[in-house]
Structures are given as C-alpha cells and as structure tokens.
Amino acid sequence: MKQLKAYGYNTITFSDLHEHYMDGSPLPKNPVIITFDDGYESNYTIGYPILKKYGLNACIFIITNAIGNYNYMNESQLKEITSSGVIDVQSHSASHSYDLPYMSGNKIDSELLDSKMRLESITGNKVNIFCYPSGRYSQRLVDKLIEHEYIFSVTTNYGLASKKNNPFLLRRIRVMGSDSGKELKAKIETLTKRITEFIGIPEETIIPEQSPEPSIEPKPDQSTESDPQTSTEPEGPGQTDEDETKPSEESIMEESDSPEPDTTAQPKPDPESDLEDEAEPKTETEPEPESDPETDTVPEPESESASEESMITDP
C-alpha cells in the first residue's frame, strides 16, 4: 500500500467508476480499485488500519454465510469499516458455491438476493457489485445479476479493466502478501505499455498468454460501458477447486490460470468469443486468510496460488 501511494496511484470506488462510464465524470490520474475477497478478519485487523494510514480506499467482497465464523469478520466489524468511508462492502454470494453458474434460476436468485439483502441490512449501503466465486460465471448468472440490478462484476481473469470490457467481466491483477511494491508497479507498467503499443490490435495479440474470454452480452437496456478498473481476491473458505466437468446447458468460463496478484491498472479490451462454446472449468487454489494486505506484488500469470488482495486501475 505504501508503494502504491508513493508511485502516485489513486484509489477510486466502483461508484466513481460507474459515474465515469455513464456520464464521463473525470477520474484522478492513475486510478486503481483495491479489492479483497471473502471477508477474512485479517482485512479488519491488518488491512483496514493500513488503508487508513495511507489514505486509501478499498472494496471487500463478502461471503455472507461466513460472517461471524472463525477467521471471518462479524457484523460489528463490517459496520465499522463501512461507516468509516474507507471500505465498501459488496457481494461474493451467500455460500461461495463452486457450482453457482450451474444452479437453477431460483437457486441463483437465492444466492444473490440473500447476500444482497443481508449486507444492505448490516451496512445501510447499496449492494450492486458482485465477485464471482472461484472466478466462475455463465450467461445465466450474468442475466440474473442484471435482473437484480447489479452494475459490475469482477472476475479472477488477469489483466487491466477497460471501458471496452463487458462490465460483468472486469479483470483484476492478483496481489500476494509476498509481493513487493516494485514488482506490482512493474507488472502494471508492463500491461500498460502493451496496451499503448498495440492500440487497435486485437486483445489476443496484446496478451497472447491468456486465452480469450467468452463474450457475455448483457440485455440491451441494462448494459453499461466499462472503463479500466477491477480487482480480485482469495477464494471462498474451505473450498477445493478441483477440475471437474459438470453437465450444463451453458458453458462456464472460469478465470484462466491467472497470476497471483490482482490489481487492475489500465483499460484493456476484452476479446469476443461465444459463451456457448463449452469451456472446461479450471482449478484454483484457495488463498490463506492470513496473507498480509500491506504487500503489493504481482506474480506471474501462470501461477495458480490465490491472493488476499486485488486492485484495479484505469488509465
């Protein structure tokens, strides 16, 4: 966090990003959104004090069924961090089920609405941002998010968020506790340079090591332009992401083996591909809740270890 501040990055909120997309409201130079996944207690005991110390903001995606459990924040802590204005709390589903994209419409409704209503009752703030459990999504899930008035969702796909991205497929750069500020800065600058040098060239050329994502088109009246910014974080508690193929009418696209850190620092176009093409779910390792939120580093895209922090930035 100290290095992000020193290198001139400015944290913004998803509300700032939405206003920028909708009416062109200006963003500060080097905008970034810092995100944490799951709602571990360390976000409160370690991350929260550090964010306040350096004058940074962040968003934490909460698994509502885990609130108050061992190693997870309780309602009192959630109220404190949100009332401070330092941290925004948003949805990571109710149960963090690996099968969420495969569920029936009614079950998806329950996962989304139970989480949304509980968080809004605790914080008094609107919940309209979603983080896919284990980075897995489907067209049905995206349609349900739109139906329930969510405006953004973040993936675990590695990269920078861009206005050219689908607002329900925002990318992030994963940051591990062992990562250094210099490494994180280098990763962001490398991605930024690639985008700058290959303007107008298909995204597959910009990031050849990453397979193209499926294109999920939200309903016309609901789609929202998105700009660079998004983040990702550790997976749900006690969950093992094992490779398994489940029958489904829809194909599921899980985050490609993305690098550990999650920080999104600049806009980046998302490749178009058919969501109906069946994709084999990929495995992902759950991060340890104890990772230190103060460190900022970016692991290589091929590593599969999970992280506790993520960031998003838009150039």
PDB file of C-alpha atoms in Angstrom:
ATOM      1  CA  MET A   1       0.000   0.000   0.000  1.00  0.00           C
ATOM      2  CA  LYS A   2       2.847   2.317   0.836  1.00  0.00           C
ATOM      3  CA  GLN A   3       4.398   1.769  -2.584  1.00  0.00           C
ATOM      4  CA  LEU A   4       1.122   2.305  -4.450  1.00  0.00           C
ATOM      5  CA  LYS A   5       0.787   5.632  -2.688  1.00  0.00           C
ATOM      6  CA  ALA A   6       4.415   6.539  -3.343  1.00  0.00           C
ATOM      7  CA  TYR A   7       4.148   5.704  -7.050  1.00  0.00           C
ATOM      8  CA  GLY A   8       1.204   8.066  -7.488  1.00  0.00           C
ATOM      9  CA  TYR A   9      -1.723   5.650  -7.747  1.00  0.00           C
ATOM     10  CA  ASN A  10      -5.077   6.995  -6.564  1.00  0.00           C
ATOM     11  CA  THR A  11      -7.809   4.724  -5.238  1.00  0.00           C
ATOM     12  CA  ILE A  12     -11.352   5.171  -6.502  1.00  0.00           C
ATOM     13  CA  THR A  13     -14.619   3.366  -5.764  1.00  0.00           C
ATOM     14  CA  PHE A  14     -16.872   1.346  -8.039  1.00  0.00           C
ATOM     15  CA  SER A  15     -19.355   4.224  -7.780  1.00  0.00           C
ATOM     16  CA  ASP A  16     -16.695   6.554  -9.182  1.00  0.00           C
ATOM     17  CA  LEU A  17     -16.073   4.088 -11.989  1.00  0.00           C
ATOM     18  CA  HIS A  18     -19.768   3.780 -12.791  1.00  0.00           C
ATOM     19  CA  GLU A  19     -20.198   7.563 -12.974  1.00  0.00           C
ATOM     20  CA  HIS A  20     -17.176   7.733 -15.249  1.00  0.00           C
ATOM     21  CA  TYR A  21     -18.678   5.141 -17.575  1.00  0.00           C
ATOM     22  CA  MET A  22     -22.161   6.640 -17.550  1.00  0.00           C
ATOM     23  CA  ASP A  23     -21.566  10.376 -17.794  1.00  0.00           C
ATOM     24  CA  GLY A  24     -17.854  10.807 -18.309  1.00  0.00           C
ATOM     25  CA  SER A  25     -17.112  12.053 -14.797  1.00  0.00           C
ATOM     26  CA  PRO A  26     -13.333  12.548 -14.594  1.00  0.00           C
ATOM     27  CA  LEU A  27     -11.134  10.104 -12.709  1.00  0.00           C
ATOM     28  CA  PRO A  28      -7.882  11.017 -10.951  1.00  0.00           C
ATOM     29  CA  LYS A  29      -4.545  10.226 -12.534  1.00  0.00           C
ATOM     30  CA  ASN A  30      -3.502   6.559 -12.200  1.00  0.00           C
ATOM     31  CA  PRO A  31      -6.842   5.351 -10.796  1.00  0.00           C
ATOM     32  CA  VAL A  32      -6.966   1.983  -9.066  1.00  0.00           C
ATOM     33  CA  ILE A  33      -9.564  -0.038  -7.168  1.00  0.00           C
ATOM     34  CA  ILE A  34      -8.206  -2.221  -4.362  1.00  0.00           C
ATOM     35  CA  THR A  35     -10.297  -5.296  -3.609  1.00  0.00           C
ATOM     36  CA  PHE A  36     -10.241  -8.115  -1.051  1.00  0.00           C
ATOM     37  CA  ASP A  37     -12.268 -11.301  -1.454  1.00  0.00           C
ATOM     38  CA  ASP A  38     -14.182 -13.341   1.135  1.00  0.00           C
ATOM     39  CA  GLY A  39     -14.209 -11.081   4.210  1.00  0.00           C
ATOM     40  CA  TYR A  40     -11.414 -12.504   6.346  1.00  0.00           C
ATOM     41  CA  GLU A  41     -10.876 -10.977   9.778  1.00  0.00           C
ATOM     42  CA  SER A  42      -7.335 -10.008   8.746  1.00  0.00           C
ATOM     43  CA  ASN A  43      -8.935  -7.468   6.405  1.00  0.00           C
ATOM     44  CA  TYR A  44     -10.158  -5.731   9.563  1.00  0.00           C
ATOM     45  CA  THR A  45      -7.172  -6.248  11.877  1.00  0.00           C
ATOM     46  CA  ILE A  46      -4.415  -5.651   9.304  1.00  0.00           C
ATOM     47  CA  GLY A  47      -5.780  -4.222   6.058  1.00  0.00           C
ATOM     48  CA  TYR A  48      -8.162  -1.620   7.489  1.00  0.00           C
ATOM     49  CA  PRO A  49      -5.538   0.166   9.667  1.00  0.00           C
ATOM     50  CA  ILE A  50      -3.068   0.244   6.759  1.00  0.00           C
ATOM     51  CA  LEU A  51      -5.639   1.694   4.366  1.00  0.00           C
ATOM     52  CA  LYS A  52      -6.457   4.431   6.884  1.00  0.00           C
ATOM     53  CA  LYS A  53      -2.772   5.142   7.443  1.00  0.00           C
ATOM     54  CA  TYR A  54      -2.113   5.816   3.759  1.00  0.00           C
ATOM     55  CA  GLY A  55      -5.459   7.406   2.949  1.00  0.00           C
ATOM     56  CA  LEU A  56      -6.558   4.644   0.564  1.00  0.00           C
ATOM     57  CA  ASN A  57      -9.967   3.136  -0.148  1.00  0.00           C
ATOM     58  CA  ALA A  58     -10.883  -0.475  -0.899  1.00  0.00           C
ATOM     59  CA  CYS A  59     -13.788  -2.820  -1.575  1.00  0.00           C
ATOM     60  CA  ILE A  60     -14.261  -6.148   0.216  1.00  0.00           C
ATOM     61  CA  PHE A  61     -16.436  -8.867  -1.332  1.00  0.00           C
ATOM     62  CA  ILE A  62     -18.196 -10.718   1.483  1.00  0.00           C
ATOM     63  CA  ILE A  63     -19.390 -14.339   1.689  1.00  0.00           C
ATOM     64  CA  THR A  64     -22.450 -13.643   3.824  1.00  0.00           C
ATOM     65  CA  ASN A  65     -22.859 -17.195   5.182  1.00  0.00           C
ATOM     66  CA  ALA A  66     -19.343 -16.871   6.638  1.00  0.00           C
ATOM     67  CA  ILE A  67     -19.996 -13.638   8.560  1.00  0.00           C
ATOM     68  CA  GLY A  68     -19.101 -14.188  12.215  1.00  0.00           C
ATOM     69  CA  ASN A  69     -17.398 -17.525  11.568  1.00  0.00           C
ATOM     70  CA  TYR A  70     -13.855 -18.259  12.716  1.00  0.00           C
ATOM     71  CA  ASN A  71     -11.332 -16.061  10.857  1.00  0.00           C
ATOM     72  CA  TYR A  72     -14.115 -14.004   9.237  1.00  0.00           C
ATOM     73  CA  MET A  73     -15.362 -10.526  10.106  1.00  0.00           C
ATOM     74  CA  ASN A  74     -18.507 -10.177  12.189  1.00  0.00           C
ATOM     75  CA  GLU A  75     -21.380  -7.725  11.715  1.00  0.00           C
ATOM     76  CA  SER A  76     -19.942  -5.177  14.136  1.00  0.00           C
ATOM     77  CA  GLN A  77     -16.648  -5.054  12.239  1.00  0.00           C
ATOM     78  CA  LEU A  78     -18.448  -4.733   8.907  1.00  0.00           C
ATOM     79  CA  LYS A  79     -20.467  -1.795  10.234  1.00  0.00           C
ATOM     80  CA  GLU A  80     -17.316  -0.078  11.472  1.00  0.00           C
ATOM     81  CA  ILE A  81     -15.312  -0.335   8.259  1.00  0.00           C
ATOM     82  CA  THR A  82     -18.199   0.769   6.052  1.00  0.00           C
ATOM     83  CA  SER A  83     -19.247   3.691   8.271  1.00  0.00           C
ATOM     84  CA  SER A  84     -15.650   4.948   8.170  1.00  0.00           C
ATOM     85  CA  GLY A  85     -15.916   5.566   4.434  1.00  0.00           C
ATOM     86  CA  VAL A  86     -12.606   3.745   3.936  1.00  0.00           C
ATOM     87  CA  ILE A  87     -14.020   0.395   2.820  1.00  0.00           C
ATOM     88  CA  ASP A  88     -17.030  -0.511   0.701  1.00  0.00           C
ATOM     89  CA  VAL A  89     -18.643  -3.927   1.231  1.00  0.00           C
ATOM     90  CA  GLN A  90     -20.137  -5.839  -1.717  1.00  0.00           C
ATOM     91  CA  SER A  91     -21.358  -9.350  -2.561  1.00  0.00           C
ATOM     92  CA  HIS A  92     -19.362 -12.546  -3.067  1.00  0.00           C
ATOM     93  CA  SER A  93     -22.605 -14.618  -2.915  1.00  0.00           C
ATOM     94  CA  ALA A  94     -24.193 -16.239   0.138  1.00  0.00           C
ATOM     95  CA  SER A  95     -22.376 -19.588   0.160  1.00  0.00           C
ATOM     96  CA  HIS A  96     -19.461 -19.145  -2.276  1.00  0.00           C
ATOM     97  CA  SER A  97     -20.605 -22.273  -4.086  1.00  0.00           C
ATOM     98  CA  TYR A  98     -18.306 -23.525  -6.809  1.00  0.00           C
ATOM     99  CA  ASP A  99     -21.441 -24.604  -8.683  1.00  0.00           C
ATOM    100  CA  LEU A 100     -23.165 -21.221  -8.708  1.00  0.00           C
ATOM    101  CA  PRO A 101     -23.056 -20.866 -12.534  1.00  0.00           C
ATOM    102  CA  TYR A 102     -24.686 -24.328 -12.901  1.00  0.00           C
ATOM    103  CA  MET A 103     -27.545 -23.694 -10.482  1.00  0.00           C
ATOM    104  CA  SER A 104     -31.187 -23.267 -11.421  1.00  0.00           C
ATOM    105  CA  GLY A 105     -32.533 -19.762 -11.777  1.00  0.00           C
ATOM    106  CA  ASN A 106     -34.300 -19.954  -8.404  1.00  0.00           C
ATOM    107  CA  LYS A 107     -31.160 -21.036  -6.572  1.00  0.00           C
ATOM    108  CA  ILE A 108     -29.115 -18.284  -8.198  1.00  0.00           C
ATOM    109  CA  ASP A 109     -31.808 -15.802  -7.134  1.00  0.00           C
ATOM    110  CA  SER A 110     -31.469 -17.022  -3.561  1.00  0.00           C
ATOM    111  CA  GLU A 111     -27.662 -16.750  -3.565  1.00  0.00           C
ATOM    112  CA  LEU A 112     -27.730 -13.218  -4.962  1.00  0.00           C
ATOM    113  CA  LEU A 113     -30.687 -11.822  -3.027  1.00  0.00           C
ATOM    114  CA  ASP A 114     -29.835 -13.374   0.357  1.00  0.00           C
ATOM    115  CA  SER A 115     -26.340 -11.900   0.145  1.00  0.00           C
ATOM    116  CA  LYS A 116     -27.528  -8.526  -1.128  1.00  0.00           C
ATOM    117  CA  MET A 117     -30.264  -8.081   1.494  1.00  0.00           C
ATOM    118  CA  ARG A 118     -28.115  -9.130   4.437  1.00  0.00           C
ATOM    119  CA  LEU A 119     -25.240  -6.822   3.535  1.00  0.00           C
ATOM    120  CA  GLU A 120     -27.578  -3.899   2.944  1.00  0.00           C
ATOM    121  CA  SER A 121     -29.243  -4.503   6.320  1.00  0.00           C
ATOM    122  CA  ILE A 122     -25.849  -4.553   8.078  1.00  0.00           C
ATOM    123  CA  THR A 123     -24.226  -1.578   6.356  1.00  0.00           C
ATOM    124  CA  GLY A 124     -27.177   0.510   5.223  1.00  0.00           C
ATOM    125  CA  ASN A 125     -25.425   0.893   1.861  1.00  0.00           C
ATOM    126  CA  LYS A 126     -26.495  -0.256  -1.588  1.00  0.00           C
ATOM    127  CA  VAL A 127     -25.049  -3.565  -2.773  1.00  0.00           C
ATOM    128  CA  ASN A 128     -24.757  -3.746  -6.569  1.00  0.00           C
ATOM    129  CA  ILE A 129     -21.259  -5.103  -7.282  1.00  0.00           C
ATOM    130  CA  PHE A 130     -20.562  -8.842  -7.474  1.00  0.00           C
ATOM    131  CA  CYS A 131     -17.453 -11.009  -7.351  1.00  0.00           C
ATOM    132  CA  TYR A 132     -17.771 -14.468  -8.958  1.00  0.00           C
ATOM    133  CA  PRO A 133     -16.965 -17.312  -6.517  1.00  0.00           C
ATOM    134  CA  SER A 134     -13.800 -19.020  -7.784  1.00  0.00           C
ATOM    135  CA  GLY A 135     -13.972 -16.723 -10.813  1.00  0.00           C
ATOM    136  CA  ARG A 136     -16.638 -18.886 -12.479  1.00  0.00           C
ATOM    137  CA  TYR A 137     -19.563 -17.450 -14.423  1.00  0.00           C
ATOM    138  CA  SER A 138     -22.194 -18.284 -17.032  1.00  0.00           C
ATOM    139  CA  GLN A 139     -24.650 -16.395 -19.208  1.00  0.00           C
ATOM    140  CA  ARG A 140     -27.480 -17.390 -16.874  1.00  0.00           C
ATOM    141  CA  LEU A 141     -25.623 -15.951 -13.876  1.00  0.00           C
ATOM    142  CA  VAL A 142     -24.848 -12.705 -15.703  1.00  0.00           C
ATOM    143  CA  ASP A 143     -28.502 -12.351 -16.721  1.00  0.00           C
ATOM    144  CA  LYS A 144     -29.543 -12.805 -13.087  1.00  0.00           C
ATOM    145  CA  LEU A 145     -27.086 -10.142 -11.934  1.00  0.00           C
ATOM    146  CA  ILE A 146     -28.590  -7.715 -14.429  1.00  0.00           C
ATOM    147  CA  GLU A 147     -32.104  -8.691 -13.339  1.00  0.00           C
ATOM    148  CA  HIS A 148     -31.239  -7.901  -9.715  1.00  0.00           C
ATOM    149  CA  GLU A 149     -29.738  -4.520 -10.657  1.00  0.00           C
ATOM    150  CA  TYR A 150     -26.051  -5.221 -10.224  1.00  0.00           C
ATOM    151  CA  ILE A 151     -23.900  -2.847 -12.285  1.00  0.00           C
ATOM    152  CA  PHE A 152     -20.478  -4.545 -12.267  1.00  0.00           C
ATOM    153  CA  SER A 153     -18.985  -7.939 -11.574  1.00  0.00           C
ATOM    154  CA  VAL A 154     -15.340  -8.831 -11.286  1.00  0.00           C
ATOM    155  CA  THR A 155     -13.581 -11.983 -12.408  1.00  0.00           C
ATOM    156  CA  THR A 156     -10.266 -13.514 -11.476  1.00  0.00           C
ATOM    157  CA  ASN A 157      -9.095 -13.191 -15.075  1.00  0.00           C
ATOM    158  CA  TYR A 158      -5.740 -11.483 -15.134  1.00  0.00           C
ATOM    159  CA  GLY A 159      -5.426  -8.086 -16.718  1.00  0.00           C
ATOM    160  CA  LEU A 160      -6.456  -4.453 -16.711  1.00  0.00           C
ATOM    161  CA  ALA A 161     -10.061  -3.338 -16.741  1.00  0.00           C
ATOM    162  CA  SER A 162     -11.107  -1.253 -19.708  1.00  0.00           C
ATOM    163  CA  LYS A 163     -14.100   0.687 -20.930  1.00  0.00           C
ATOM    164  CA  LYS A 164     -14.099  -1.782 -23.800  1.00  0.00           C
ATOM    165  CA  ASN A 165     -14.669  -4.640 -21.346  1.00  0.00           C
ATOM    166  CA  ASN A 166     -18.076  -6.085 -20.615  1.00  0.00           C
ATOM    167  CA  PRO A 167     -18.975  -4.521 -17.217  1.00  0.00           C
ATOM    168  CA  PHE A 168     -19.802  -8.016 -15.946  1.00  0.00           C
ATOM    169  CA  LEU A 169     -16.389  -9.436 -16.874  1.00  0.00           C
ATOM    170  CA  LEU A 170     -13.959  -6.955 -15.330  1.00  0.00           C
ATOM    171  CA  ARG A 171     -10.397  -8.219 -14.914  1.00  0.00           C
ATOM    172  CA  ARG A 172      -8.038  -7.812 -11.979  1.00  0.00           C
ATOM    173  CA  ILE A 173      -4.386  -8.247 -11.042  1.00  0.00           C
ATOM    174  CA  ARG A 174      -3.857 -10.548  -8.081  1.00  0.00           C
ATOM    175  CA  VAL A 175      -1.508  -9.378  -5.339  1.00  0.00           C
ATOM    176  CA  MET A 176       0.058 -11.773  -2.856  1.00  0.00           C
ATOM    177  CA  GLY A 177       1.349 -10.970   0.609  1.00  0.00           C
ATOM    178  CA  SER A 178       4.828 -11.891  -0.581  1.00  0.00           C
ATOM    179  CA  ASP A 179       4.704  -9.459  -3.495  1.00  0.00           C
ATOM    180  CA  SER A 180       6.702  -6.253  -3.331  1.00  0.00           C
ATOM    181  CA  GLY A 181       5.547  -2.802  -4.334  1.00  0.00           C
ATOM    182  CA  LYS A 182       8.191  -2.626  -7.048  1.00  0.00           C
ATOM    183  CA  GLU A 183       7.034  -5.895  -8.580  1.00  0.00           C
ATOM    184  CA  LEU A 184       3.442  -4.721  -8.610  1.00  0.00           C
ATOM    185  CA  LYS A 185       4.422  -1.430 -10.232  1.00  0.00           C
ATOM    186  CA  ALA A 186       6.439  -3.277 -12.887  1.00  0.00           C
ATOM    187  CA  LYS A 187       3.512  -5.560 -13.684  1.00  0.00           C
ATOM    188  CA  ILE A 188       1.087  -2.663 -14.070  1.00  0.00           C
ATOM    189  CA  GLU A 189       3.507  -0.727 -16.250  1.00  0.00           C
ATOM    190  CA  THR A 190       4.168  -3.761 -18.437  1.00  0.00           C
ATOM    191  CA  LEU A 191       0.456  -4.256 -19.089  1.00  0.00           C
ATOM    192  CA  THR A 192       0.002  -0.537 -19.706  1.00  0.00           C
ATOM    193  CA  LYS A 193       2.863  -0.435 -22.173  1.00  0.00           C
ATOM    194  CA  ARG A 194       1.472  -3.372 -24.114  1.00  0.00           C
ATOM    195  CA  ILE A 195      -1.887  -1.672 -24.481  1.00  0.00           C
ATOM    196  CA  THR A 196      -0.270   1.582 -25.575  1.00  0.00           C
ATOM    197  CA  GLU A 197       1.951  -0.095 -28.166  1.00  0.00           C
ATOM    198  CA  PHE A 198      -0.797  -2.249 -29.665  1.00  0.00           C
ATOM    199  CA  ILE A 199      -3.674   0.208 -29.839  1.00  0.00           C
ATOM    200  CA  GLY A 200      -6.128  -1.025 -32.451  1.00  0.00           C
ATOM    201  CA  ILE A 201      -4.758  -4.566 -32.473  1.00  0.00           C
ATOM    202  CA  PRO A 202      -6.958  -7.408 -31.163  1.00  0.00           C
ATOM    203  CA  GLU A 203      -6.562  -8.213 -27.484  1.00  0.00           C
ATOM    204  CA  GLU A 204      -5.303 -11.703 -28.264  1.00  0.00           C
ATOM    205  CA  THR A 205      -2.209 -10.020 -29.644  1.00  0.00           C
ATOM    206  CA  ILE A 206      -1.792  -7.848 -26.577  1.00  0.00           C
ATOM    207  CA  ILE A 207      -1.900 -10.747 -24.151  1.00  0.00           C
ATOM    208  CA  PRO A 208      -1.055 -13.894 -26.100  1.00  0.00           C
ATOM    209  CA  GLU A 209      -0.516 -15.960 -22.976  1.00  0.00           C
ATOM    210  CA  GLN A 210      -4.153 -15.595 -21.960  1.00  0.00           C
ATOM    211  CA  SER A 211      -6.905 -17.443 -23.756  1.00  0.00           C
ATOM    212  CA  PRO A 212      -9.737 -15.201 -24.931  1.00  0.00           C
ATOM    213  CA  GLU A 213     -12.784 -14.917 -22.701  1.00  0.00           C
ATOM    214  CA  PRO A 214     -16.284 -15.643 -23.840  1.00  0.00           C
ATOM    215  CA  SER A 215     -18.342 -12.614 -24.685  1.00  0.00           C
ATOM    216  CA  ILE A 216     -21.299 -12.161 -22.403  1.00  0.00           C
ATOM    217  CA  GLU A 217     -23.677  -9.558 -23.708  1.00  0.00           C
ATOM    218  CA  PRO A 218     -25.992  -8.105 -21.067  1.00  0.00           C
ATOM    219  CA  LYS A 219     -29.530  -7.224 -22.103  1.00  0.00           C
ATOM    220  CA  PRO A 220     -29.512  -4.091 -24.286  1.00  0.00           C
ATOM    221  CA  ASP A 221     -31.364  -1.908 -21.820  1.00  0.00           C
ATOM    222  CA  GLN A 222     -29.085  -2.941 -18.972  1.00  0.00           C
ATOM    223  CA  SER A 223     -25.622  -2.909 -20.492  1.00  0.00           C
ATOM    224  CA  THR A 224     -23.154  -0.468 -19.057  1.00  0.00           C
ATOM    225  CA  GLU A 225     -19.964   0.878 -20.597  1.00  0.00           C
ATOM    226  CA  SER A 226     -16.995  -0.032 -18.531  1.00  0.00           C
ATOM    227  CA  ASP A 227     -13.617   1.582 -18.136  1.00  0.00           C
ATOM    228  CA  PRO A 228     -10.369   0.313 -16.745  1.00  0.00           C
ATOM    229  CA  GLN A 229     -10.699  -0.870 -13.192  1.00  0.00           C
ATOM    230  CA  THR A 230     -11.342  -4.015 -11.296  1.00  0.00           C
ATOM    231  CA  SER A 231      -9.883  -6.348  -8.658  1.00  0.00           C
ATOM    232  CA  THR A 232      -9.851  -9.874  -7.397  1.00  0.00           C
ATOM    233  CA  GLU A 233      -9.081 -11.801  -4.309  1.00  0.00           C
ATOM    234  CA  PRO A 234      -8.876 -15.027  -2.414  1.00  0.00           C
ATOM    235  CA  GLU A 235     -11.441 -17.693  -2.935  1.00  0.00           C
ATOM    236  CA  GLY A 236     -14.104 -18.877  -0.525  1.00  0.00           C
ATOM    237  CA  PRO A 237     -13.433 -20.698   2.740  1.00  0.00           C
ATOM    238  CA  GLY A 238     -12.600 -24.339   2.861  1.00  0.00           C
ATOM    239  CA  GLN A 239     -13.331 -24.866  -0.769  1.00  0.00           C
ATOM    240  CA  THR A 240     -11.330 -27.038  -3.100  1.00  0.00           C
ATOM    241  CA  ASP A 241     -11.466 -26.058  -6.718  1.00  0.00           C
ATOM    242  CA  GLU A 242     -10.988 -29.405  -8.340  1.00  0.00           C
ATOM    243  CA  ASP A 243     -11.142 -29.892 -12.068  1.00  0.00           C
ATOM    244  CA  GLU A 244     -14.475 -31.439 -12.790  1.00  0.00           C
ATOM    245  CA  THR A 245     -16.818 -31.336 -15.702  1.00  0.00           C
ATOM    246  CA  LYS A 246     -20.474 -30.990 -14.856  1.00  0.00           C
ATOM    247  CA  PRO A 247     -23.327 -31.284 -17.325  1.00  0.00           C
ATOM    248  CA  SER A 248     -24.825 -27.931 -18.051  1.00  0.00           C
ATOM    249  CA  GLU A 249     -26.777 -26.156 -20.728  1.00  0.00           C
ATOM    250  CA  GLU A 250     -24.374 -23.306 -20.514  1.00  0.00           C
ATOM    251  CA  SER A 251     -20.658 -23.222 -20.794  1.00  0.00           C
ATOM    252  CA  ILE A 252     -18.758 -21.907 -17.832  1.00  0.00           C
ATOM    253  CA  MET A 253     -15.707 -19.751 -18.200  1.00  0.00           C
ATOM    254  CA  GLU A 254     -13.501 -19.762 -15.177  1.00  0.00           C
ATOM    255  CA  GLU A 255     -10.624 -17.436 -14.702  1.00  0.00           C
ATOM    256  CA  SER A 256      -7.683 -18.551 -16.693  1.00  0.00           C
ATOM    257  CA  ASP A 257      -4.681 -19.548 -14.647  1.00  0.00           C
ATOM    258  CA  SER A 258      -4.069 -16.001 -13.665  1.00  0.00           C
ATOM    259  CA  PRO A 259      -1.123 -14.713 -11.737  1.00  0.00           C
ATOM    260  CA  GLU A 260      -1.468 -14.390  -8.037  1.00  0.00           C
ATOM    261  CA  PRO A 261      -1.769 -10.635  -7.565  1.00  0.00           C
ATOM    262  CA  ASP A 262      -4.928  -8.800  -8.519  1.00  0.00           C
ATOM    263  CA  THR A 263      -4.640  -5.215  -9.433  1.00  0.00           C
ATOM    264  CA  THR A 264      -6.146  -3.626 -12.435  1.00  0.00           C
ATOM    265  CA  ALA A 265      -4.317  -0.597 -13.571  1.00  0.00           C
ATOM    266  CA  GLN A 266      -5.386   0.334 -17.050  1.00  0.00           C
ATOM    267  CA  PRO A 267      -8.084  -0.118 -19.587  1.00  0.00           C
ATOM    268  CA  LYS A 268      -7.932  -3.180 -21.672  1.00  0.00           C
ATOM    269  CA  PRO A 269     -10.306  -4.514 -24.366  1.00  0.00           C
ATOM    270  CA  ASP A 270     -11.912  -7.886 -23.818  1.00  0.00           C
ATOM    271  CA  PRO A 271     -11.820 -10.439 -26.652  1.00  0.00           C
ATOM    272  CA  GLU A 272     -15.113 -11.541 -28.112  1.00  0.00           C
ATOM    273  CA  SER A 273     -15.909 -15.225 -28.139  1.00  0.00           C
ATOM    274  CA  ASP A 274     -19.059 -17.276 -27.964  1.00  0.00           C
ATOM    275  CA  LEU A 275     -20.172 -18.084 -24.434  1.00  0.00           C
ATOM    276  CA  GLU A 276     -21.949 -21.096 -25.799  1.00  0.00           C
ATOM    277  CA  ASP A 277     -18.631 -22.759 -26.589  1.00  0.00           C
ATOM    278  CA  GLU A 278     -18.084 -25.234 -23.822  1.00  0.00           C
ATOM    279  CA  ALA A 279     -15.122 -24.457 -21.616  1.00  0.00           C
ATOM    280  CA  GLU A 280     -13.549 -26.846 -19.181  1.00  0.00           C
ATOM    281  CA  PRO A 281     -13.594 -25.425 -15.655  1.00  0.00           C
ATOM    282  CA  LYS A 282     -10.109 -24.762 -14.345  1.00  0.00           C
ATOM    283  CA  THR A 283      -8.860 -25.392 -10.883  1.00  0.00           C
ATOM    284  CA  GLU A 284      -7.866 -22.701  -8.470  1.00  0.00           C
ATOM    285  CA  THR A 285      -6.236 -22.815  -5.082  1.00  0.00           C
ATOM    286  CA  GLU A 286      -7.829 -21.042  -2.155  1.00  0.00           C
ATOM    287  CA  PRO A 287      -5.654 -18.339  -0.586  1.00  0.00           C
ATOM    288  CA  GLU A 288      -4.648 -18.351   3.042  1.00  0.00           C
ATOM    289  CA  PRO A 289      -6.631 -15.858   5.110  1.00  0.00           C
ATOM    290  CA  GLU A 290      -3.504 -14.679   6.854  1.00  0.00           C
ATOM    291  CA  SER A 291      -1.875 -13.037   3.816  1.00  0.00           C
ATOM    292  CA  ASP A 292      -0.595  -9.586   4.631  1.00  0.00           C
ATOM    293  CA  PRO A 293      -2.638  -6.914   2.853  1.00  0.00           C
ATOM    294  CA  GLU A 294       0.155  -4.429   3.040  1.00  0.00           C
ATOM    295  CA  THR A 295       2.368  -6.041   0.494  1.00  0.00           C
ATOM    296  CA  ASP A 296       1.816  -5.314  -3.174  1.00  0.00           C
ATOM    297  CA  THR A 297       3.363  -7.623  -5.694  1.00  0.00           C
ATOM    298  CA  VAL A 298       2.318  -9.242  -8.854  1.00  0.00           C
ATOM    299  CA  PRO A 299       3.036 -12.927  -9.513  1.00  0.00           C
ATOM    300  CA  GLU A 300       3.362 -14.371 -12.952  1.00  0.00           C
ATOM    301  CA  PRO A 301       0.162 -15.103 -14.902  1.00  0.00           C
ATOM    302  CA  GLU A 302       0.879 -18.798 -14.898  1.00  0.00           C
ATOM    303  CA  SER A 303       0.859 -19.273 -11.120  1.00  0.00           C
ATOM    304  CA  GLU A 304      -2.322 -20.581  -9.544  1.00  0.00           C
ATOM    305  CA  SER A 305      -1.857 -19.548  -5.938  1.00  0.00           C
ATOM    306  CA  ALA A 306      -4.575 -17.373  -4.522  1.00  0.00           C
ATOM    307  CA  SER A 307      -4.199 -13.946  -3.096  1.00  0.00           C
ATOM    308  CA  GLU A 308      -5.804 -11.856  -0.473  1.00  0.00           C
ATOM    309  CA  GLU A 309      -5.694  -8.508  -2.210  1.00  0.00           C
ATOM    310  CA  SER A 310      -6.510  -7.241  -5.586  1.00  0.00           C
ATOM    311  CA  MET A 311      -6.535  -3.977  -7.301  1.00  0.00           C
ATOM    312  CA  ILE A 312      -7.993  -2.353 -10.308  1.00  0.00           C
ATOM    313  CA  THR A 313      -6.853   0.649 -12.154  1.00  0.00           C
ATOM    314  CA  ASP A 314      -7.879   2.599 -15.194  1.00  0.00           C
ATOM    315  CA  PRO A 315      -5.508   4.677 -17.078  1.00  0.00           C
TER     316      PRO A 315
END
